[in-house]
């Protein structure tokens, strides 16, 4: 079943390659593999999250994640004239349900919880879960095909930026090579060629901000659509705050000399590998996020970078201890499970250090206290 679906996606990509004259950029390949209508990984109905899927996100790991995030959203929402939340890519819907429950417990009445979701299958799963877990608040949840034209409130994006299509390139001498994708028998292969001007300019900008040229032979990726993505979010928010969670690093770390093969990663049934050209449509393709590019896009769009911390610091200083106040009164089995969840969310070798949170603000003066300690904005 999965392989048959992958072959349908592969055929869609072959048609695009043929229409383009024999090759497409990797960004175009990634766009089709992930988002081709009704076929791509995030557009079709295959299981993606949890034990039966390909990976597990923080909201699926533990309800504690949503509870702490809600605590950090609460003071921002109280200070705004509208208590609106827009979640971009809501996964199973577990974060939405936990946010609504916790905010209600904290006395914050969310008047509108809008979910931007491109997958009809995920929309259905989200609606079922929300109605099961918060039936009294389900009427306030709506699903969107695009961001609202304007809104005042909070935008959330957990593991969204890592799935933006990227260009893959190589620096050879003074030249920039673009890695394109072509048909190779029943599969696909790389086809190096001269980089178009926009890609050359993107690499030149990276080198300018690093203050040094990339090494000869260096291979990596660049998200040329990051600024437009952030800019689109910023353009819609009249007043409010954006929370972005993802695995990523600063630009200096991203393009360090010892990262010669880049940060592209593939997930299939909880196994990670480095071949993005196989299993199109049934494996996840993503890259670590260059958070410096996120900050650049946000400031260019008129937003302020309010903070940049690890996920561990966000949770530890955002109310995790409060949410665990009754830990010792729980049965031993519950304590063991909560301990496992906390370790997964906060330990350096798990999600704690690899995942970061960036806060962006527009026309509002409150900075959530989770950004007050160990802020890394100066490293960007």
GROMACS .gro file of C-alpha atoms in nm:
model
  380
    1UNK     CA    1   0.000   0.000   0.000
    2UNK     CA    2   0.272   0.251   0.102
    3UNK     CA    3   0.499   0.158  -0.187
    4UNK     CA    4   0.208   0.188  -0.431
    5UNK     CA    5   0.138   0.538  -0.299
    6UNK     CA    6   0.506   0.629  -0.326
    7UNK     CA    7   0.502   0.520  -0.690
    8UNK     CA    8   0.210   0.756  -0.757
    9UNK     CA    9   0.405   1.042  -0.601
   10UNK     CA   10   0.714   0.942  -0.801
   11UNK     CA   11   0.509   0.952  -1.120
   12UNK     CA   12   0.389   1.303  -1.032
   13UNK     CA   13   0.751   1.411  -0.985
   14UNK     CA   14   0.858   1.244  -1.313
   15UNK     CA   15   0.592   1.445  -1.495
   16UNK     CA   16   0.722   1.766  -1.338
   17UNK     CA   17   1.079   1.677  -1.437
   18UNK     CA   18   0.970   1.602  -1.793
   19UNK     CA   19   0.777   1.930  -1.815
   20UNK     CA   20   1.083   2.119  -1.689
   21UNK     CA   21   1.308   1.971  -1.958
   22UNK     CA   22   1.478   1.692  -1.766
   23UNK     CA   23   1.546   1.816  -1.414
   24UNK     CA   24   1.401   2.018  -1.126
   25UNK     CA   25   1.565   2.184  -0.828
   26UNK     CA   26   1.573   1.991  -0.502
   27UNK     CA   27   1.342   2.254  -0.353
   28UNK     CA   28   1.085   2.167  -0.622
   29UNK     CA   29   1.135   1.796  -0.557
   30UNK     CA   30   1.088   1.849  -0.182
   31UNK     CA   31   0.776   2.060  -0.241
   32UNK     CA   32   0.615   1.785  -0.447
   33UNK     CA   33   0.725   1.500  -0.219
   34UNK     CA   34   0.580   1.674   0.086
   35UNK     CA   35   0.294   1.887  -0.044
   36UNK     CA   36   0.167   1.770  -0.385
   37UNK     CA   37  -0.214   1.797  -0.348
   38UNK     CA   38  -0.360   1.464  -0.236
   39UNK     CA   39  -0.025   1.289  -0.280
   40UNK     CA   40   0.254   1.455  -0.081
   41UNK     CA   41   0.365   1.332   0.259
   42UNK     CA   42   0.179   1.609   0.444
   43UNK     CA   43  -0.119   1.613   0.208
   44UNK     CA   44  -0.210   1.243   0.201
   45UNK     CA   45  -0.367   1.034   0.474
   46UNK     CA   46  -0.074   0.826   0.598
   47UNK     CA   47   0.007   0.819   0.970
   48UNK     CA   48   0.292   1.060   1.044
   49UNK     CA   49   0.296   1.123   1.418
   50UNK     CA   50   0.337   0.890   1.712
   51UNK     CA   51   0.434   0.525   1.744
   52UNK     CA   52   0.255   0.423   1.423
   53UNK     CA   53   0.406   0.708   1.222
   54UNK     CA   54   0.754   0.828   1.136
   55UNK     CA   55   0.839   1.062   1.423
   56UNK     CA   56   0.711   1.200   1.753
   57UNK     CA   57   0.676   1.574   1.825
   58UNK     CA   58   0.685   1.744   2.165
   59UNK     CA   59   0.303   1.779   2.201
   60UNK     CA   60   0.266   1.404   2.133
   61UNK     CA   61   0.551   1.324   2.372
   62UNK     CA   62   0.384   1.488   2.669
   63UNK     CA   63   0.085   1.704   2.758
   64UNK     CA   64   0.326   1.902   2.975
   65UNK     CA   65   0.455   2.079   2.663
   66UNK     CA   66   0.115   2.230   2.581
   67UNK     CA   67   0.049   2.318   2.944
   68UNK     CA   68   0.373   2.513   2.981
   69UNK     CA   69   0.324   2.685   2.646
   70UNK     CA   70  -0.027   2.787   2.753
   71UNK     CA   71   0.117   2.940   3.071
   72UNK     CA   72   0.349   3.152   2.856
   73UNK     CA   73   0.067   3.255   2.622
   74UNK     CA   74  -0.168   3.354   2.905
   75UNK     CA   75  -0.017   3.694   3.002
   76UNK     CA   76   0.017   3.795   2.636
   77UNK     CA   77  -0.347   3.709   2.564
   78UNK     CA   78  -0.472   3.888   2.876
   79UNK     CA   79  -0.304   4.210   2.759
   80UNK     CA   80  -0.453   4.196   2.407
   81UNK     CA   81  -0.800   4.314   2.300
   82UNK     CA   82  -0.862   3.978   2.129
   83UNK     CA   83  -0.781   3.632   2.266
   84UNK     CA   84  -0.706   3.464   1.933
   85UNK     CA   85  -0.459   3.182   1.864
   86UNK     CA   86  -0.351   3.069   1.518
   87UNK     CA   87  -0.168   2.736   1.503
   88UNK     CA   88   0.019   2.656   1.182
   89UNK     CA   89   0.027   2.282   1.120
   90UNK     CA   90  -0.145   2.128   1.422
   91UNK     CA   91  -0.036   1.765   1.384
   92UNK     CA   92  -0.277   1.537   1.569
   93UNK     CA   93  -0.449   1.832   1.739
   94UNK     CA   94  -0.309   1.740   2.081
   95UNK     CA   95  -0.143   2.080   2.130
   96UNK     CA   96  -0.465   2.266   2.046
   97UNK     CA   97  -0.667   2.059   2.292
   98UNK     CA   98  -0.414   2.096   2.573
   99UNK     CA   99  -0.374   2.470   2.513
  100UNK     CA  100  -0.750   2.527   2.529
  101UNK     CA  101  -0.786   2.319   2.847
  102UNK     CA  102  -0.495   2.485   3.027
  103UNK     CA  103  -0.584   2.839   2.928
  104UNK     CA  104  -0.940   2.782   3.052
  105UNK     CA  105  -0.796   2.652   3.381
  106UNK     CA  106  -0.586   2.970   3.403
  107UNK     CA  107  -0.892   3.188   3.346
  108UNK     CA  108  -0.813   3.292   2.989
  109UNK     CA  109  -1.106   3.261   2.752
  110UNK     CA  110  -0.981   3.195   2.399
  111UNK     CA  111  -1.242   3.338   2.167
  112UNK     CA  112  -1.095   3.189   1.851
  113UNK     CA  113  -0.850   2.903   1.791
  114UNK     CA  114  -0.773   2.884   1.419
  115UNK     CA  115  -0.575   2.595   1.272
  116UNK     CA  116  -0.401   2.628   0.936
  117UNK     CA  117  -0.384   2.271   0.807
  118UNK     CA  118  -0.330   2.158   0.448
  119UNK     CA  119  -0.404   1.788   0.507
  120UNK     CA  120  -0.775   1.693   0.494
  121UNK     CA  121  -0.692   1.375   0.685
  122UNK     CA  122  -0.517   1.562   0.966
  123UNK     CA  123  -0.801   1.816   0.982
  124UNK     CA  124  -1.045   1.534   1.044
  125UNK     CA  125  -0.824   1.379   1.313
  126UNK     CA  126  -0.778   1.716   1.481
  127UNK     CA  127  -1.151   1.784   1.485
  128UNK     CA  128  -1.226   1.443   1.637
  129UNK     CA  129  -0.965   1.487   1.910
  130UNK     CA  130  -1.075   1.843   1.996
  131UNK     CA  131  -1.439   1.736   2.022
  132UNK     CA  132  -1.341   1.443   2.243
  133UNK     CA  133  -1.111   1.635   2.478
  134UNK     CA  134  -1.265   1.982   2.496
  135UNK     CA  135  -1.626   1.948   2.373
  136UNK     CA  136  -1.730   2.264   2.558
  137UNK     CA  137  -1.471   2.469   2.363
  138UNK     CA  138  -1.483   2.290   2.027
  139UNK     CA  139  -1.711   2.556   1.874
  140UNK     CA  140  -1.427   2.809   1.906
  141UNK     CA  141  -1.193   2.602   1.689
  142UNK     CA  142  -1.191   2.654   1.313
  143UNK     CA  143  -0.979   2.530   1.025
  144UNK     CA  144  -0.824   2.754   0.762
  145UNK     CA  145  -0.679   2.708   0.415
  146UNK     CA  146  -0.464   3.020   0.453
  147UNK     CA  147  -0.358   3.257   0.728
  148UNK     CA  148  -0.617   3.520   0.828
  149UNK     CA  149  -0.578   3.850   0.644
  150UNK     CA  150  -0.519   4.018   0.979
  151UNK     CA  151  -0.545   3.912   1.341
  152UNK     CA  152  -0.449   4.015   1.691
  153UNK     CA  153  -0.323   3.735   1.912
  154UNK     CA  154  -0.070   3.455   1.914
  155UNK     CA  155   0.069   3.242   1.632
  156UNK     CA  156   0.220   2.900   1.704
  157UNK     CA  157   0.437   2.687   1.476
  158UNK     CA  158   0.584   2.366   1.614
  159UNK     CA  159   0.812   2.178   1.373
  160UNK     CA  160   0.690   2.366   1.067
  161UNK     CA  161   0.994   2.567   0.954
  162UNK     CA  162   1.205   2.249   0.921
  163UNK     CA  163   0.972   2.124   0.647
  164UNK     CA  164   1.005   2.431   0.422
  165UNK     CA  165   1.164   2.326   0.091
  166UNK     CA  166   1.536   2.399   0.066
  167UNK     CA  167   1.792   2.432  -0.210
  168UNK     CA  168   2.096   2.204  -0.192
  169UNK     CA  169   2.425   2.353  -0.311
  170UNK     CA  170   2.800   2.301  -0.328
  171UNK     CA  171   3.080   2.557  -0.326
  172UNK     CA  172   3.353   2.469  -0.578
  173UNK     CA  173   3.623   2.731  -0.603
  174UNK     CA  174   3.440   3.058  -0.668
  175UNK     CA  175   3.140   2.882  -0.820
  176UNK     CA  176   2.812   2.774  -0.661
  177UNK     CA  177   2.666   2.447  -0.785
  178UNK     CA  178   2.294   2.373  -0.755
  179UNK     CA  179   2.196   2.012  -0.693
  180UNK     CA  180   1.901   1.932  -0.915
  181UNK     CA  181   1.701   1.609  -0.941
  182UNK     CA  182   1.656   1.399  -1.254
  183UNK     CA  183   1.498   1.066  -1.343
  184UNK     CA  184   1.733   0.768  -1.314
  185UNK     CA  185   1.573   0.440  -1.421
  186UNK     CA  186   1.288   0.371  -1.182
  187UNK     CA  187   1.417   0.627  -0.932
  188UNK     CA  188   1.585   0.964  -0.910
  189UNK     CA  189   1.942   1.092  -0.888
  190UNK     CA  190   2.129   1.418  -0.834
  191UNK     CA  191   2.224   1.636  -1.129
  192UNK     CA  192   2.474   1.912  -1.041
  193UNK     CA  193   2.456   2.231  -1.245
  194UNK     CA  194   2.529   2.604  -1.232
  195UNK     CA  195   2.332   2.778  -0.958
  196UNK     CA  196   2.069   3.032  -1.062
  197UNK     CA  197   2.130   3.388  -0.950
  198UNK     CA  198   1.895   3.377  -0.649
  199UNK     CA  199   2.080   3.077  -0.506
  200UNK     CA  200   2.421   3.231  -0.567
  201UNK     CA  201   2.306   3.548  -0.390
  202UNK     CA  202   2.173   3.345  -0.097
  203UNK     CA  203   2.508   3.170  -0.051
  204UNK     CA  204   2.693   3.501  -0.086
  205UNK     CA  205   2.473   3.647   0.189
  206UNK     CA  206   2.561   3.353   0.415
  207UNK     CA  207   2.932   3.412   0.357
  208UNK     CA  208   2.893   3.786   0.416
  209UNK     CA  209   2.726   3.735   0.753
  210UNK     CA  210   2.982   3.471   0.851
  211UNK     CA  211   3.266   3.700   0.750
  212UNK     CA  212   3.438   3.414   0.566
  213UNK     CA  213   3.405   3.203   0.253
  214UNK     CA  214   3.272   2.852   0.276
  215UNK     CA  215   3.541   2.584   0.223
  216UNK     CA  216   3.606   2.447  -0.124
  217UNK     CA  217   3.381   2.149  -0.190
  218UNK     CA  218   3.138   2.245   0.089
  219UNK     CA  219   2.786   2.098   0.056
  220UNK     CA  220   2.482   2.226   0.243
  221UNK     CA  221   2.128   2.360   0.210
  222UNK     CA  222   1.963   2.698   0.228
  223UNK     CA  223   1.596   2.780   0.280
  224UNK     CA  224   1.544   3.055   0.025
  225UNK     CA  225   1.175   3.075   0.119
  226UNK     CA  226   1.225   3.133   0.492
  227UNK     CA  227   1.208   3.515   0.475
  228UNK     CA  228   0.886   3.504   0.272
  229UNK     CA  229   0.730   3.253   0.515
  230UNK     CA  230   0.813   3.463   0.820
  231UNK     CA  231   0.719   3.780   0.636
  232UNK     CA  232   0.376   3.639   0.553
  233UNK     CA  233   0.310   3.559   0.919
  234UNK     CA  234   0.434   3.900   1.027
  235UNK     CA  235   0.218   4.079   0.771
  236UNK     CA  236  -0.097   3.927   0.921
  237UNK     CA  237  -0.034   4.010   1.288
  238UNK     CA  238  -0.142   4.362   1.387
  239UNK     CA  239  -0.054   4.301   1.752
  240UNK     CA  240   0.071   3.986   1.916
  241UNK     CA  241   0.338   3.724   1.960
  242UNK     CA  242   0.478   3.430   1.764
  243UNK     CA  243   0.620   3.113   1.921
  244UNK     CA  244   0.837   2.906   1.685
  245UNK     CA  245   0.966   2.565   1.800
  246UNK     CA  246   1.202   2.356   1.590
  247UNK     CA  247   1.530   2.173   1.586
  248UNK     CA  248   1.794   2.415   1.469
  249UNK     CA  249   2.104   2.622   1.535
  250UNK     CA  250   2.250   2.964   1.459
  251UNK     CA  251   2.397   3.038   1.116
  252UNK     CA  252   2.753   3.012   1.245
  253UNK     CA  253   2.677   2.662   1.372
  254UNK     CA  254   2.474   2.567   1.066
  255UNK     CA  255   2.753   2.646   0.821
  256UNK     CA  256   3.046   2.538   1.038
  257UNK     CA  257   3.333   2.382   0.845
  258UNK     CA  258   3.271   2.038   0.997
  259UNK     CA  259   2.908   2.034   0.875
  260UNK     CA  260   3.019   1.965   0.520
  261UNK     CA  261   2.718   1.745   0.433
  262UNK     CA  262   2.453   1.984   0.560
  263UNK     CA  263   2.156   1.916   0.785
  264UNK     CA  264   1.909   1.735   0.559
  265UNK     CA  265   1.739   1.445   0.736
  266UNK     CA  266   1.483   1.183   0.638
  267UNK     CA  267   1.249   0.986   0.864
  268UNK     CA  268   1.074   0.664   0.775
  269UNK     CA  269   0.906   0.456   1.046
  270UNK     CA  270   1.120   0.614   1.319
  271UNK     CA  271   1.442   0.540   1.130
  272UNK     CA  272   1.660   0.835   1.025
  273UNK     CA  273   1.871   0.823   0.709
  274UNK     CA  274   2.022   1.062   0.455
  275UNK     CA  275   1.874   0.971   0.115
  276UNK     CA  276   1.593   1.213   0.032
  277UNK     CA  277   1.540   1.076  -0.319
  278UNK     CA  278   1.388   0.742  -0.216
  279UNK     CA  279   1.034   0.669  -0.092
  280UNK     CA  280   0.886   1.000  -0.218
  281UNK     CA  281   0.559   1.079  -0.045
  282UNK     CA  282   0.593   0.824   0.235
  283UNK     CA  283   0.897   0.955   0.420
  284UNK     CA  284   0.947   1.286   0.595
  285UNK     CA  285   1.206   1.527   0.454
  286UNK     CA  286   1.333   1.808   0.671
  287UNK     CA  287   1.636   2.017   0.758
  288UNK     CA  288   1.752   2.175   1.078
  289UNK     CA  289   1.656   2.542   1.091
  290UNK     CA  290   1.903   2.828   1.051
  291UNK     CA  291   1.749   3.045   1.322
  292UNK     CA  292   1.959   3.342   1.212
  293UNK     CA  293   1.760   3.341   0.887
  294UNK     CA  294   1.436   3.331   1.089
  295UNK     CA  295   1.548   3.636   1.289
  296UNK     CA  296   1.653   3.819   0.971
  297UNK     CA  297   1.318   3.752   0.805
  298UNK     CA  298   1.127   3.864   1.113
  299UNK     CA  299   1.317   4.190   1.164
  300UNK     CA  300   1.298   4.270   0.792
  301UNK     CA  301   0.919   4.228   0.825
  302UNK     CA  302   0.901   4.465   1.120
  303UNK     CA  303   0.885   4.219   1.409
  304UNK     CA  304   1.107   4.217   1.718
  305UNK     CA  305   1.300   3.909   1.827
  306UNK     CA  306   1.184   3.878   2.188
  307UNK     CA  307   1.390   3.575   2.278
  308UNK     CA  308   1.576   3.264   2.163
  309UNK     CA  309   1.619   2.973   2.405
  310UNK     CA  310   1.652   2.597   2.406
  311UNK     CA  311   1.335   2.397   2.453
  312UNK     CA  312   1.468   2.278   2.788
  313UNK     CA  313   1.512   2.633   2.915
  314UNK     CA  314   1.174   2.736   2.777
  315UNK     CA  315   1.003   2.458   2.971
  316UNK     CA  316   1.211   2.481   3.290
  317UNK     CA  317   1.160   2.858   3.319
  318UNK     CA  318   0.808   2.860   3.176
  319UNK     CA  319   0.620   2.671   3.445
  320UNK     CA  320   0.717   2.303   3.417
  321UNK     CA  321   0.778   2.281   3.790
  322UNK     CA  322   0.433   2.426   3.859
  323UNK     CA  323   0.269   2.172   3.630
  324UNK     CA  324   0.450   1.897   3.824
  325UNK     CA  325   0.355   2.030   4.168
  326UNK     CA  326   0.152   1.718   4.255
  327UNK     CA  327   0.416   1.476   4.120
  328UNK     CA  328   0.487   1.308   4.454
  329UNK     CA  329   0.116   1.245   4.514
  330UNK     CA  330   0.082   1.050   4.191
  331UNK     CA  331   0.095   0.668   4.172
  332UNK     CA  332   0.443   0.528   4.110
  333UNK     CA  333   0.353   0.424   3.755
  334UNK     CA  334   0.243   0.780   3.674
  335UNK     CA  335   0.561   0.923   3.827
  336UNK     CA  336   0.773   0.692   3.613
  337UNK     CA  337   0.587   0.795   3.298
  338UNK     CA  338   0.606   1.166   3.378
  339UNK     CA  339   0.979   1.133   3.446
  340UNK     CA  340   1.025   0.968   3.108
  341UNK     CA  341   0.835   1.248   2.938
  342UNK     CA  342   1.031   1.523   3.114
  343UNK     CA  343   1.360   1.358   3.020
  344UNK     CA  344   1.254   1.334   2.655
  345UNK     CA  345   1.151   1.701   2.648
  346UNK     CA  346   1.449   1.847   2.836
  347UNK     CA  347   1.761   1.630   2.826
  348UNK     CA  348   2.043   1.754   2.597
  349UNK     CA  349   2.062   1.422   2.413
  350UNK     CA  350   1.688   1.423   2.345
  351UNK     CA  351   1.477   1.729   2.256
  352UNK     CA  352   1.611   1.963   2.524
  353UNK     CA  353   1.909   2.118   2.342
  354UNK     CA  354   1.846   2.031   1.977
  355UNK     CA  355   1.507   2.204   1.982
  356UNK     CA  356   1.490   2.580   2.022
  357UNK     CA  357   1.211   2.830   2.074
  358UNK     CA  358   1.217   3.174   1.916
  359UNK     CA  359   0.972   3.441   2.027
  360UNK     CA  360   0.871   3.721   1.791
  361UNK     CA  361   0.670   4.025   1.896
  362UNK     CA  362   0.475   4.302   1.726
  363UNK     CA  363   0.317   4.609   1.891
  364UNK     CA  364   0.290   4.457   2.238
  365UNK     CA  365   0.516   4.496   2.539
  366UNK     CA  366   0.500   4.162   2.718
  367UNK     CA  367   0.784   3.911   2.691
  368UNK     CA  368   0.694   3.567   2.835
  369UNK     CA  369   0.916   3.483   3.132
  370UNK     CA  370   1.042   3.165   2.963
  371UNK     CA  371   1.273   3.395   2.764
  372UNK     CA  372   1.400   3.587   3.069
  373UNK     CA  373   1.684   3.348   3.153
  374UNK     CA  374   1.949   3.201   2.922
  375UNK     CA  375   1.837   3.405   2.621
  376UNK     CA  376   2.062   3.330   2.321
  377UNK     CA  377   1.949   3.611   2.093
  378UNK     CA  378   2.300   3.758   2.102
  379UNK     CA  379   2.437   3.443   1.933
  380UNK     CA  380   2.226   3.493   1.621
   0.00000   0.00000   0.00000
